[in-house]
Amino acid sequence: MRFLLTLVLALVTFAAFAQVPAFTHQDTLRGSITPERAWWDLTYYHLNIRVNPADSTIKGSNTIRYKVLEPKQVLQVDLQEPMRLEKVVQDGQTLQYTRDGNAYFVKLIAPQKPGSINEVEVFYGGKPQVSINPPWSGGLTWKYDVHGNPFVATSCQGIGASLWWPCKDHMYDEVDSMLISVRVPENLMDVSNGRLRKVDQNSDGTKTYNWFVSNPINNYGVNVNVGDYAHFGEKYKGEKGLLDCDYYVLRDDLSKARKQFKDVPRMLAAFEHWFGPYPFYEDSYKLVQVPYLGMEHQSSVTYGNGFANGYLGRDLSGTGWGLKFDYIIIHESGHEWFANNITYKDIADMWVHEAFTDYSESLFLDYFYGTKAANEYVIGLRNKIRNDRPIIGQYNVNNEGSGDMYFKGANMLHTLRQIVHNDEKWRNILRGLNKTFYHQTVTSKQIEDYLSQQVGRDLSSFFNQYLRTTQVPAFTFQQSGSTLRYKWDNTVPGFHIPVKVTLNGKEQWLEPTTQWQELKGVAPKVKLVVDPNFYVTAAASNK
């Protein structure tokens, strides 16, 4: 019996620990601000590469310019297998380095004086990892169009940009500006971030496309897209003047794109209204066809949704409203504000990207079809919430939280909108976020504190509830005569948000806590309905 009890306890303990991911030394090197990263600040990259579709290789260099913050002599550069770092040079001298998995520790010779601007040039090459399921699995996608022309694209959120180019692969430090030079066969075109400065015709039957990014950019936002592209464009009259909108699609899809991409000016109208000016006027807006679904690469949003409304032709909400727009154009472009303008420092806080952007779909509908349509859409997304694990992941190990950051995150923000109870104030809060944290990397706490301050109430328990637990707040009530008692159950300690209910068809706001509250003078056997715009459950209690 004692043996059986011991075995049962051991199995329970193992099951409990099995829920916690096992992190490695490499996870820490990838996901933390190591001492070899902390002492220098990125200022500029020049990524200069050759993409060779014939053998699926990339070869070239990255010049890394940085400002010295502390006088250290070892610099961490990240590059993932099977790519190989070949040489590192500073001031004409070849530098020594040691390798620890995907991290290379470069030993600098020249003294690194605080305040000085220095650079290293990192030479590398190889066959980068191929993505099995882009964009969810990072890597290169090597495809061909119907005419047999190579059709190539990068996608690497989560796993990291060092999958295909050497960089400081941590989100906390965005490079201030960047030149991207991509050499491809002369019958193809490369489209990357920023603006095209020039195209070099090379003597070996290749062309080099030089794109310059003048705004800070996160690592995974950098992209290369290679194909036999046709181009068209337009100018959008936005809040900061004329915005260049450029579209690159395969030649056979040009007519379909001209029709479908009309969602771009609609997107810009809605999101500039709700979030403020498009954050990258200097670098333009581009929508680029790729051989996968799509991704939020900064000023170079990628698209593969089949030139149809919905998500691959489907409405994720099940309400019909999701077929009123092209999901990839709206969602991935929404990331220009939440992901590229405001960027998480640690992927554990990825909800800052995905919750706001998922909710942006509802706000798009609100702008064009009204609040009722917007509400129905976001409520419809609840059918995809799993409540499997917390939305926020583990810090410093490159670990994202639950996929609920999308649909549950959107419904959390929708609930917050009800608490604000003033749509113009809510709009000003969203615009204020993009102004206050303009071109910054942030923590969840910074966003939570800002929202508490602007809403005018302590929202710490609200965010702890929705971001850090899997519990859905339960509004519990009971009636005795003309007295209605109510409280919050299934919550974190101190959970306290207002909620709108209808009592026999009449709207009323209540302020439940985790302790019983009383409302006197209600009609006998009152019918109580909680506003469905709050992501909570509700049930009568006999206790």
Coordinates of C-alpha atoms in Angstrom, one line a residue:
M1 CA 0.0 0.0 0.0
R2 CA 2.8 2.4 0.9
F3 CA 4.5 1.6 -2.4
L4 CA 1.3 2.2 -4.3
L5 CA 0.8 5.6 -2.5
T6 CA 4.4 6.5 -3.2
L7 CA 4.0 5.6 -6.9
V8 CA 0.8 7.7 -7.2
L9 CA 2.5 10.7 -5.6
A10 CA 5.5 10.3 -7.9
L11 CA 3.2 10.2 -10.9
V12 CA 1.2 13.3 -9.8
T13 CA 4.5 15.2 -9.2
F14 CA 5.8 14.2 -12.6
A15 CA 2.6 15.3 -14.3
A16 CA 2.7 18.6 -12.5
F17 CA 6.3 19.2 -13.5
A18 CA 5.6 18.0 -17.1
Q19 CA 3.4 21.1 -17.5
V20 CA 6.5 23.3 -17.1
P21 CA 8.6 23.5 -20.2
A22 CA 12.2 22.5 -19.8
F23 CA 14.5 25.3 -20.8
T24 CA 18.2 25.0 -21.8
H25 CA 21.3 27.0 -21.7
Q26 CA 20.7 27.9 -25.3
D27 CA 17.3 29.2 -24.4
T28 CA 18.9 31.6 -21.9
L29 CA 21.6 32.7 -24.4
R30 CA 18.9 33.4 -26.9
G31 CA 16.3 34.9 -24.6
S32 CA 18.2 37.0 -22.1
I33 CA 20.2 40.2 -22.1
T34 CA 23.5 38.6 -21.6
P35 CA 26.6 40.5 -20.4
E36 CA 28.0 40.2 -23.9
R37 CA 24.9 42.0 -25.2
A38 CA 24.3 44.6 -22.5
W39 CA 27.4 46.7 -23.0
W40 CA 26.7 47.9 -26.6
D41 CA 23.8 49.6 -28.3
L42 CA 22.9 48.9 -31.9
T43 CA 22.9 51.9 -34.3
Y44 CA 23.1 50.5 -37.8
Y45 CA 23.2 47.3 -39.9
H46 CA 24.2 46.8 -43.5
L47 CA 23.1 43.3 -44.5
N48 CA 24.7 42.6 -47.8
I49 CA 23.9 39.1 -49.1
R50 CA 23.5 36.9 -52.2
V51 CA 20.4 34.7 -52.3
N52 CA 20.9 31.8 -54.6
P53 CA 17.7 29.9 -55.4
A54 CA 19.6 27.3 -57.4
D55 CA 21.1 25.7 -54.3
S56 CA 19.0 27.3 -51.6
T57 CA 22.0 29.2 -50.1
I58 CA 22.6 32.6 -48.6
K59 CA 26.1 34.1 -48.5
G60 CA 27.4 37.5 -47.5
S61 CA 28.0 39.8 -44.6
N62 CA 26.4 42.0 -42.0
T63 CA 28.1 45.2 -40.8
I64 CA 27.1 45.8 -37.2
R65 CA 27.6 49.4 -36.0
Y66 CA 27.2 50.1 -32.3
K67 CA 27.6 52.6 -29.5
V68 CA 29.8 51.5 -26.6
L69 CA 27.9 51.8 -23.2
E70 CA 30.5 50.1 -21.0
P71 CA 34.2 49.3 -21.6
K72 CA 33.9 45.5 -22.4
Q73 CA 35.8 43.5 -24.9
V74 CA 33.5 40.5 -25.8
L75 CA 30.5 40.9 -28.1
Q76 CA 27.8 38.4 -28.7
V77 CA 26.6 37.8 -32.3
D78 CA 23.9 35.2 -33.0
L79 CA 23.7 32.8 -35.9
Q80 CA 21.8 29.6 -36.0
E81 CA 22.8 26.3 -37.5
P82 CA 23.2 25.2 -40.2
M83 CA 24.5 28.7 -41.1
R84 CA 28.2 29.2 -40.5
L85 CA 30.0 32.3 -39.3
E86 CA 33.2 32.5 -41.5
K87 CA 35.1 35.6 -40.3
V88 CA 34.7 38.7 -38.2
V89 CA 36.7 41.9 -39.0
Q90 CA 37.1 45.2 -37.1
D91 CA 39.4 48.0 -38.3
G92 CA 41.0 45.7 -40.8
Q93 CA 41.9 43.1 -38.2
T94 CA 40.4 39.6 -38.2
L95 CA 39.0 38.8 -34.8
Q96 CA 39.0 35.6 -32.8
Y97 CA 35.8 34.2 -31.5
T98 CA 34.4 31.2 -29.5
R99 CA 31.1 29.5 -30.2
D100 CA 28.5 28.3 -27.8
G101 CA 25.7 26.7 -29.9
N102 CA 24.0 29.5 -31.8
A103 CA 26.0 32.3 -29.9
Y104 CA 29.4 33.5 -31.1
F105 CA 31.5 35.5 -28.6
V106 CA 33.8 37.8 -30.5
K107 CA 37.0 39.0 -28.8
L108 CA 37.6 42.6 -29.7
I109 CA 41.2 43.9 -29.8
A110 CA 40.7 47.7 -29.8
P111 CA 39.7 49.2 -26.5
Q112 CA 36.0 49.9 -26.4
K113 CA 35.6 53.4 -25.0
P114 CA 32.2 54.4 -23.6
G115 CA 30.4 56.8 -26.1
S116 CA 32.4 55.7 -29.1
I117 CA 30.8 54.4 -32.3
N118 CA 32.4 51.2 -33.6
E119 CA 31.6 48.5 -36.1
V120 CA 32.3 44.9 -36.9
E121 CA 31.8 43.1 -40.2
V122 CA 30.5 39.5 -39.9
F123 CA 30.9 37.2 -42.9
Y124 CA 28.8 34.1 -43.1
G125 CA 27.0 31.6 -45.4
G126 CA 25.2 28.4 -45.7
K127 CA 21.8 26.8 -46.4
P128 CA 19.4 28.3 -43.9
Q129 CA 16.7 26.2 -42.2
V130 CA 13.7 25.6 -44.4
S131 CA 10.3 26.4 -42.9
I132 CA 8.0 23.4 -42.7
N133 CA 4.9 25.5 -42.0
P134 CA 5.5 29.2 -42.6
P135 CA 5.1 31.6 -40.9
W136 CA 4.5 29.5 -37.7
S137 CA 7.8 27.6 -38.2
G138 CA 10.6 29.9 -39.0
G139 CA 12.9 29.6 -41.9
L140 CA 13.2 30.1 -45.7
T141 CA 10.4 29.2 -48.1
W142 CA 11.8 28.1 -51.5
K143 CA 9.0 27.7 -54.0
Y144 CA 8.4 28.3 -57.7
D145 CA 5.6 30.2 -59.5
V146 CA 3.5 28.6 -62.3
H147 CA 6.2 29.6 -64.8
G148 CA 9.0 27.9 -62.9
N149 CA 10.5 31.1 -61.6
P150 CA 11.9 31.0 -58.0
F151 CA 9.6 32.4 -55.4
V152 CA 11.5 32.8 -52.1
A153 CA 10.6 34.4 -48.7
T154 CA 11.9 34.6 -45.1
S155 CA 9.8 34.4 -41.9
C156 CA 11.3 34.0 -38.5
Q157 CA 9.3 35.4 -35.6
G158 CA 10.0 33.5 -32.4
I159 CA 12.9 31.4 -33.6
G160 CA 14.7 34.5 -34.5
A161 CA 16.3 36.4 -37.3
S162 CA 19.7 34.7 -36.6
L163 CA 18.1 31.8 -38.4
W164 CA 19.2 33.4 -41.7
W165 CA 21.5 36.4 -40.9
P166 CA 24.0 37.2 -38.1
C167 CA 22.7 39.8 -35.7
K168 CA 22.1 40.8 -32.1
D169 CA 19.1 38.5 -31.8
H170 CA 17.2 39.9 -28.9
M171 CA 14.1 42.2 -29.2
Y172 CA 15.1 44.7 -26.5
D173 CA 17.6 46.5 -28.8
E174 CA 16.3 47.7 -32.2
V175 CA 18.7 48.9 -34.8
D176 CA 18.2 52.6 -35.6
S177 CA 18.5 52.3 -39.3
M178 CA 19.5 49.6 -41.8
L179 CA 20.6 49.1 -45.4
I180 CA 19.6 45.8 -46.9
S181 CA 21.4 44.8 -50.1
V182 CA 20.2 41.6 -51.8
R183 CA 21.8 40.1 -54.9
V184 CA 19.5 37.8 -56.9
P185 CA 19.3 36.4 -60.5
E186 CA 18.7 39.3 -62.9
N187 CA 15.3 37.9 -64.0
L188 CA 14.0 38.2 -60.4
M189 CA 13.4 41.1 -57.9
D190 CA 14.0 41.4 -54.2
V191 CA 11.6 43.3 -52.1
S192 CA 12.7 44.1 -48.6
N193 CA 11.9 46.8 -45.9
G194 CA 12.1 50.5 -46.3
R195 CA 12.6 52.3 -49.6
L196 CA 14.4 51.1 -52.7
R197 CA 17.5 53.3 -53.1
K198 CA 19.0 51.8 -56.2
V199 CA 19.4 48.6 -58.3
D200 CA 22.9 47.5 -59.3
Q201 CA 23.4 45.5 -62.5
N202 CA 26.2 43.1 -61.9
S203 CA 28.5 41.5 -64.5
D204 CA 27.6 37.9 -63.5
G205 CA 24.0 38.0 -64.5
T206 CA 22.6 39.2 -61.2
K207 CA 21.1 42.4 -59.8
T208 CA 21.5 43.8 -56.3
Y209 CA 18.5 45.6 -54.8
N210 CA 19.4 48.1 -52.1
W211 CA 16.7 49.0 -49.6
F212 CA 17.1 51.5 -46.8
V213 CA 15.1 51.5 -43.6
S214 CA 15.3 54.9 -41.8
N215 CA 13.3 53.9 -38.7
P216 CA 14.1 51.5 -35.9
I217 CA 13.2 48.0 -36.9
N218 CA 13.0 44.8 -34.9
N219 CA 15.0 41.7 -36.0
Y220 CA 12.1 39.5 -37.1
G221 CA 10.6 42.4 -39.0
V222 CA 13.5 42.3 -41.5
N223 CA 12.6 40.3 -44.6
V224 CA 13.7 39.2 -48.0
N225 CA 11.2 38.4 -50.7
V226 CA 12.4 37.2 -54.1
G227 CA 10.2 36.6 -57.2
D228 CA 9.2 37.7 -60.6
Y229 CA 7.2 40.6 -59.3
A230 CA 5.0 43.2 -61.0
H231 CA 4.6 46.5 -59.2
F232 CA 1.8 49.0 -58.8
G233 CA 1.1 51.6 -56.2
E234 CA -0.9 54.6 -55.0
K235 CA -0.6 57.5 -52.6
Y236 CA -2.8 57.7 -49.5
K237 CA -3.6 61.0 -48.0
G238 CA -3.1 60.3 -44.3
E239 CA -2.7 62.2 -41.1
K240 CA 1.0 63.0 -41.8
G241 CA 0.6 63.8 -45.5
L242 CA 0.9 61.6 -48.5
L243 CA 1.9 58.0 -47.8
D244 CA 3.4 55.9 -50.6
C245 CA 1.7 52.6 -50.9
D246 CA 3.5 50.1 -53.1
Y247 CA 2.3 46.6 -54.1
Y248 CA 4.4 43.7 -55.4
V249 CA 2.7 40.6 -56.7
L250 CA 3.4 37.8 -59.2
R251 CA 2.6 39.0 -62.7
D252 CA -0.3 36.6 -63.2
D253 CA -2.0 37.9 -60.1
L254 CA -1.8 41.6 -61.0
S255 CA -5.5 42.1 -61.9
K256 CA -6.7 40.2 -58.8
A257 CA -4.4 42.3 -56.6
R258 CA -5.6 45.6 -58.0
K259 CA -9.1 44.7 -56.8
Q260 CA -8.2 43.0 -53.5
F261 CA -5.7 45.5 -52.3
K262 CA -8.4 48.2 -52.2
D263 CA -8.6 47.1 -48.5
V264 CA -5.3 48.9 -47.9
P265 CA -6.6 52.5 -48.0
R266 CA -9.6 51.3 -46.0
M267 CA -7.3 49.8 -43.4
L268 CA -5.3 53.0 -43.2
A269 CA -8.4 55.1 -42.7
A270 CA -9.6 52.9 -39.9
F271 CA -6.3 52.4 -38.1
E272 CA -5.2 56.0 -38.3
H273 CA -8.5 56.9 -36.8
W274 CA -8.1 54.5 -33.9
F275 CA -4.3 54.3 -33.4
G276 CA -2.9 57.5 -34.8
P277 CA -0.7 58.1 -37.9
Y278 CA 0.9 55.2 -39.7
P279 CA 4.3 54.9 -37.9
F280 CA 6.6 54.6 -40.9
Y281 CA 5.7 57.3 -43.4
E282 CA 9.5 57.8 -44.1
D283 CA 9.8 54.1 -45.2
S284 CA 6.5 53.9 -47.0
Y285 CA 3.9 51.0 -46.8
K286 CA 4.3 47.9 -48.9
L287 CA 2.2 44.8 -49.4
V288 CA 4.2 41.9 -50.9
Q289 CA 2.9 38.6 -52.2
V290 CA 4.7 35.6 -50.8
P291 CA 4.4 31.8 -50.9
Y292 CA 2.9 31.5 -47.4
L293 CA -0.1 33.1 -45.6
G294 CA 1.5 36.4 -44.5
M295 CA 3.5 38.2 -41.8
E296 CA 3.9 41.7 -40.3
H297 CA 7.3 42.6 -41.6
Q298 CA 7.8 46.3 -41.0
S299 CA 6.9 48.5 -44.1
S300 CA 7.0 45.3 -46.1
V301 CA 3.9 43.4 -45.0
T302 CA 3.7 40.0 -46.7
Y303 CA 0.6 38.5 -48.2
G304 CA -0.6 35.1 -49.3
N305 CA -4.3 35.0 -48.5
G306 CA -5.4 34.0 -52.0
F307 CA -6.9 37.4 -52.9
A308 CA -10.1 36.6 -51.1
N309 CA -11.8 38.0 -48.0
G310 CA -11.7 36.3 -44.7
Y311 CA -8.9 34.0 -43.4
L312 CA -8.2 31.8 -46.4
G313 CA -11.9 32.4 -47.3
R314 CA -13.2 31.6 -43.9
D315 CA -14.7 33.8 -41.2
L316 CA -12.9 33.0 -37.9
S317 CA -15.7 34.6 -35.9
G318 CA -18.5 32.6 -37.4
T319 CA -20.7 35.7 -37.6
G320 CA -20.3 36.7 -41.2
W321 CA -18.5 39.9 -40.4
G322 CA -15.1 38.3 -41.0
L323 CA -15.9 38.0 -44.7
K324 CA -16.2 41.8 -45.0
F325 CA -12.4 42.2 -45.2
D326 CA -9.2 40.5 -46.2
Y327 CA -7.9 39.1 -42.9
I328 CA -4.2 39.2 -43.8
I329 CA -4.3 42.8 -45.1
I330 CA -6.1 44.0 -42.0
H331 CA -4.5 41.9 -39.3
E332 CA -0.9 42.0 -40.5
S333 CA -1.0 45.7 -41.3
G334 CA -2.4 46.3 -37.8
H335 CA 0.9 45.0 -36.6
E336 CA 2.6 48.2 -38.0
W337 CA 1.2 49.9 -34.9
F338 CA 1.3 47.0 -32.4
A339 CA 4.5 45.0 -33.1
N340 CA 6.6 47.3 -35.3
N341 CA 5.9 50.7 -33.6
I342 CA 5.3 49.2 -30.1
T343 CA 7.5 46.1 -29.8
Y344 CA 7.8 43.6 -26.9
K345 CA 11.2 43.4 -25.2
D346 CA 10.7 39.8 -24.4
I347 CA 8.5 37.4 -26.4
A348 CA 6.8 36.3 -23.2
D349 CA 4.9 39.6 -23.6
M350 CA 3.8 38.8 -27.1
W351 CA 0.2 39.7 -26.2
V352 CA 1.2 43.3 -26.7
H353 CA 1.5 42.5 -30.4
E354 CA -1.3 40.0 -30.9
A355 CA -4.1 41.1 -28.5
F356 CA -4.2 44.6 -29.8
T357 CA -3.8 43.5 -33.4
D358 CA -6.5 40.8 -33.1
Y359 CA -8.7 43.5 -31.6
S360 CA -7.9 45.8 -34.5
E361 CA -10.0 43.6 -36.8
S362 CA -13.0 44.5 -34.6
L363 CA -12.1 48.2 -34.7
F364 CA -11.8 48.1 -38.5
L365 CA -15.4 46.7 -38.6
D366 CA -16.5 49.4 -36.1
Y367 CA -15.1 52.1 -38.3
F368 CA -16.9 50.9 -41.5
Y369 CA -19.9 48.9 -40.3
G370 CA -20.7 50.1 -36.8
T371 CA -20.2 49.1 -33.2
K372 CA -22.8 46.3 -33.3
A373 CA -20.9 44.5 -36.1
A374 CA -17.6 45.0 -34.2
N375 CA -19.1 43.6 -31.0
E376 CA -20.5 40.6 -32.7
Y377 CA -17.2 39.8 -34.4
V378 CA -15.0 39.9 -31.3
I379 CA -17.5 38.0 -29.2
G380 CA -17.7 35.4 -32.0
L381 CA -13.9 34.8 -31.7
R382 CA -14.5 33.4 -28.2
N383 CA -15.2 30.0 -29.7
K384 CA -11.5 29.7 -30.3
I385 CA -10.3 30.5 -26.8
R386 CA -8.7 27.4 -25.1
N387 CA -7.7 28.7 -21.7
D388 CA -4.9 26.1 -21.8
R389 CA -2.2 28.1 -20.2
P390 CA -1.5 31.8 -19.3
I391 CA -1.1 34.3 -22.1
I392 CA 2.2 35.6 -20.7
G393 CA 5.1 33.1 -21.1
Q394 CA 8.4 32.6 -19.2
Y395 CA 10.8 35.5 -19.3
N396 CA 14.4 35.5 -20.4
V397 CA 14.2 32.1 -22.3
N398 CA 12.5 33.2 -25.6
N399 CA 9.2 31.6 -24.5
E400 CA 5.9 32.9 -25.8
G401 CA 2.7 32.2 -23.9
S402 CA -0.6 30.7 -24.9
G403 CA -2.1 31.3 -28.4
D404 CA -5.0 32.7 -26.4
M405 CA -3.0 36.0 -26.7
Y406 CA -5.0 36.4 -29.9
F407 CA -8.7 35.7 -29.3
K408 CA -8.7 35.9 -25.5
G409 CA -6.4 38.9 -25.6
A410 CA -8.8 40.7 -28.0
N411 CA -11.8 39.9 -25.7
M412 CA -9.8 41.2 -22.7
L413 CA -9.3 44.5 -24.5
H414 CA -13.0 44.5 -25.6
T415 CA -13.9 44.1 -21.9
L416 CA -11.6 47.0 -21.0
R417 CA -13.3 49.1 -23.6
Q418 CA -16.6 48.5 -21.8
I419 CA -15.0 49.5 -18.5
V420 CA -13.8 52.8 -20.1
H421 CA -17.4 53.3 -21.1
N422 CA -16.6 56.2 -23.4
D423 CA -15.5 55.4 -27.0
E424 CA -13.8 58.7 -27.6
K425 CA -11.7 58.2 -24.5
W426 CA -10.9 54.6 -25.6
R427 CA -9.8 55.9 -28.9
N428 CA -7.6 58.5 -27.3
I429 CA -6.0 55.8 -25.1
L430 CA -5.1 53.7 -28.1
R431 CA -3.7 56.7 -29.9
G432 CA -1.9 57.7 -26.8
L433 CA -0.2 54.3 -26.6
N434 CA 1.2 54.7 -30.0
K435 CA 2.4 58.2 -29.3
T436 CA 3.8 57.5 -25.8
F437 CA 5.7 54.3 -26.8
Y438 CA 6.5 55.5 -30.4
H439 CA 9.2 53.3 -31.9
Q440 CA 10.0 51.7 -28.5
T441 CA 10.4 48.3 -27.1
V442 CA 8.2 47.7 -24.0
T443 CA 7.3 45.3 -21.2
S444 CA 3.9 44.2 -20.4
K445 CA 4.1 46.1 -17.1
Q446 CA 4.7 49.4 -19.0
I447 CA 1.5 48.8 -21.1
E448 CA -0.5 47.7 -18.1
D449 CA 0.6 50.7 -16.0
Y450 CA -0.2 53.1 -18.8
L451 CA -3.7 51.7 -19.3
S452 CA -4.4 51.8 -15.6
Q453 CA -3.3 55.5 -15.5
Q454 CA -5.3 56.5 -18.5
V455 CA -8.4 54.5 -17.6
G456 CA -8.3 56.0 -14.1
R457 CA -8.4 52.9 -12.0
D458 CA -6.1 50.2 -10.8
L459 CA -6.2 47.4 -13.4
S460 CA -3.5 45.2 -11.9
S461 CA -5.9 42.5 -10.8
F462 CA -7.7 42.7 -14.2
F463 CA -4.5 42.0 -16.1
N464 CA -3.3 39.4 -13.6
Q465 CA -6.6 37.6 -14.1
Y466 CA -6.6 37.6 -17.9
L467 CA -2.9 37.5 -18.7
R468 CA -1.5 35.3 -15.9
T469 CA -4.3 32.8 -15.2
T470 CA -6.6 30.6 -17.3
Q471 CA -9.6 31.4 -15.1
V472 CA -12.6 33.3 -16.6
P473 CA -14.2 35.6 -14.0
A474 CA -17.6 34.4 -12.9
F475 CA -20.3 36.8 -11.9
T476 CA -22.2 35.0 -9.2
F477 CA -25.6 36.3 -7.9
Q478 CA -28.5 35.4 -5.7
Q479 CA -31.8 37.0 -4.7
S480 CA -33.6 37.0 -1.4
G481 CA -36.8 39.0 -1.6
S482 CA -36.0 42.5 -2.8
T483 CA -32.2 42.1 -2.1
L484 CA -29.8 41.1 -4.9
R485 CA -26.4 39.8 -3.7
Y486 CA -23.5 39.5 -6.1
K487 CA -19.7 39.0 -6.3
W488 CA -16.9 37.8 -8.5
D489 CA -15.8 34.2 -8.3
N490 CA -13.1 32.2 -10.0
T491 CA -10.7 35.1 -9.8
V492 CA -7.3 36.3 -8.5
P493 CA -7.4 37.9 -5.0
G494 CA -8.7 41.4 -5.1
F495 CA -10.3 41.2 -8.5
H496 CA -12.5 44.2 -8.9
I497 CA -14.0 45.5 -12.1
P498 CA -17.4 47.1 -12.8
V499 CA -19.9 45.2 -15.0
K500 CA -23.0 46.3 -16.9
V501 CA -26.1 44.2 -16.4
T502 CA -29.8 44.4 -17.3
L503 CA -32.3 44.0 -14.5
N504 CA -35.7 43.2 -16.1
G505 CA -34.6 44.9 -19.3
K506 CA -33.1 48.0 -17.6
E507 CA -29.4 48.6 -17.8
Q508 CA -27.4 49.2 -14.6
W509 CA -23.7 49.2 -13.6
L510 CA -22.6 47.2 -10.7
E511 CA -19.2 47.2 -8.8
P512 CA -18.7 43.5 -7.7
T513 CA -15.7 42.5 -5.7
T514 CA -14.7 39.0 -4.5
Q515 CA -17.0 39.6 -1.4
W516 CA -20.7 39.7 -1.5
Q517 CA -22.3 43.1 -2.3
E518 CA -26.0 43.9 -2.0
L519 CA -28.4 45.8 -4.1
K520 CA -31.7 46.5 -2.3
G521 CA -35.1 47.4 -3.7
V522 CA -35.1 45.1 -6.8
A523 CA -38.2 43.5 -8.1
P524 CA -39.0 39.9 -6.9
K525 CA -37.5 37.2 -9.1
V526 CA -35.7 39.8 -11.2
K527 CA -34.3 38.7 -14.5
L528 CA -30.5 39.5 -14.6
V529 CA -28.4 39.4 -17.8
V530 CA -24.7 40.3 -17.9
D531 CA -23.7 42.4 -20.9
P532 CA -22.2 39.9 -23.3
N533 CA -19.5 42.4 -24.3
F534 CA -17.7 41.4 -21.0
Y535 CA -15.6 38.3 -21.3
V536 CA -17.0 36.7 -18.1
T537 CA -19.4 34.0 -17.1
A538 CA -22.6 34.4 -15.0
A539 CA -24.6 32.1 -12.9
A540 CA -27.1 32.2 -10.1
S541 CA -25.9 30.7 -6.8
N542 CA -27.9 28.9 -4.1
K543 CA -25.0 29.1 -1.6

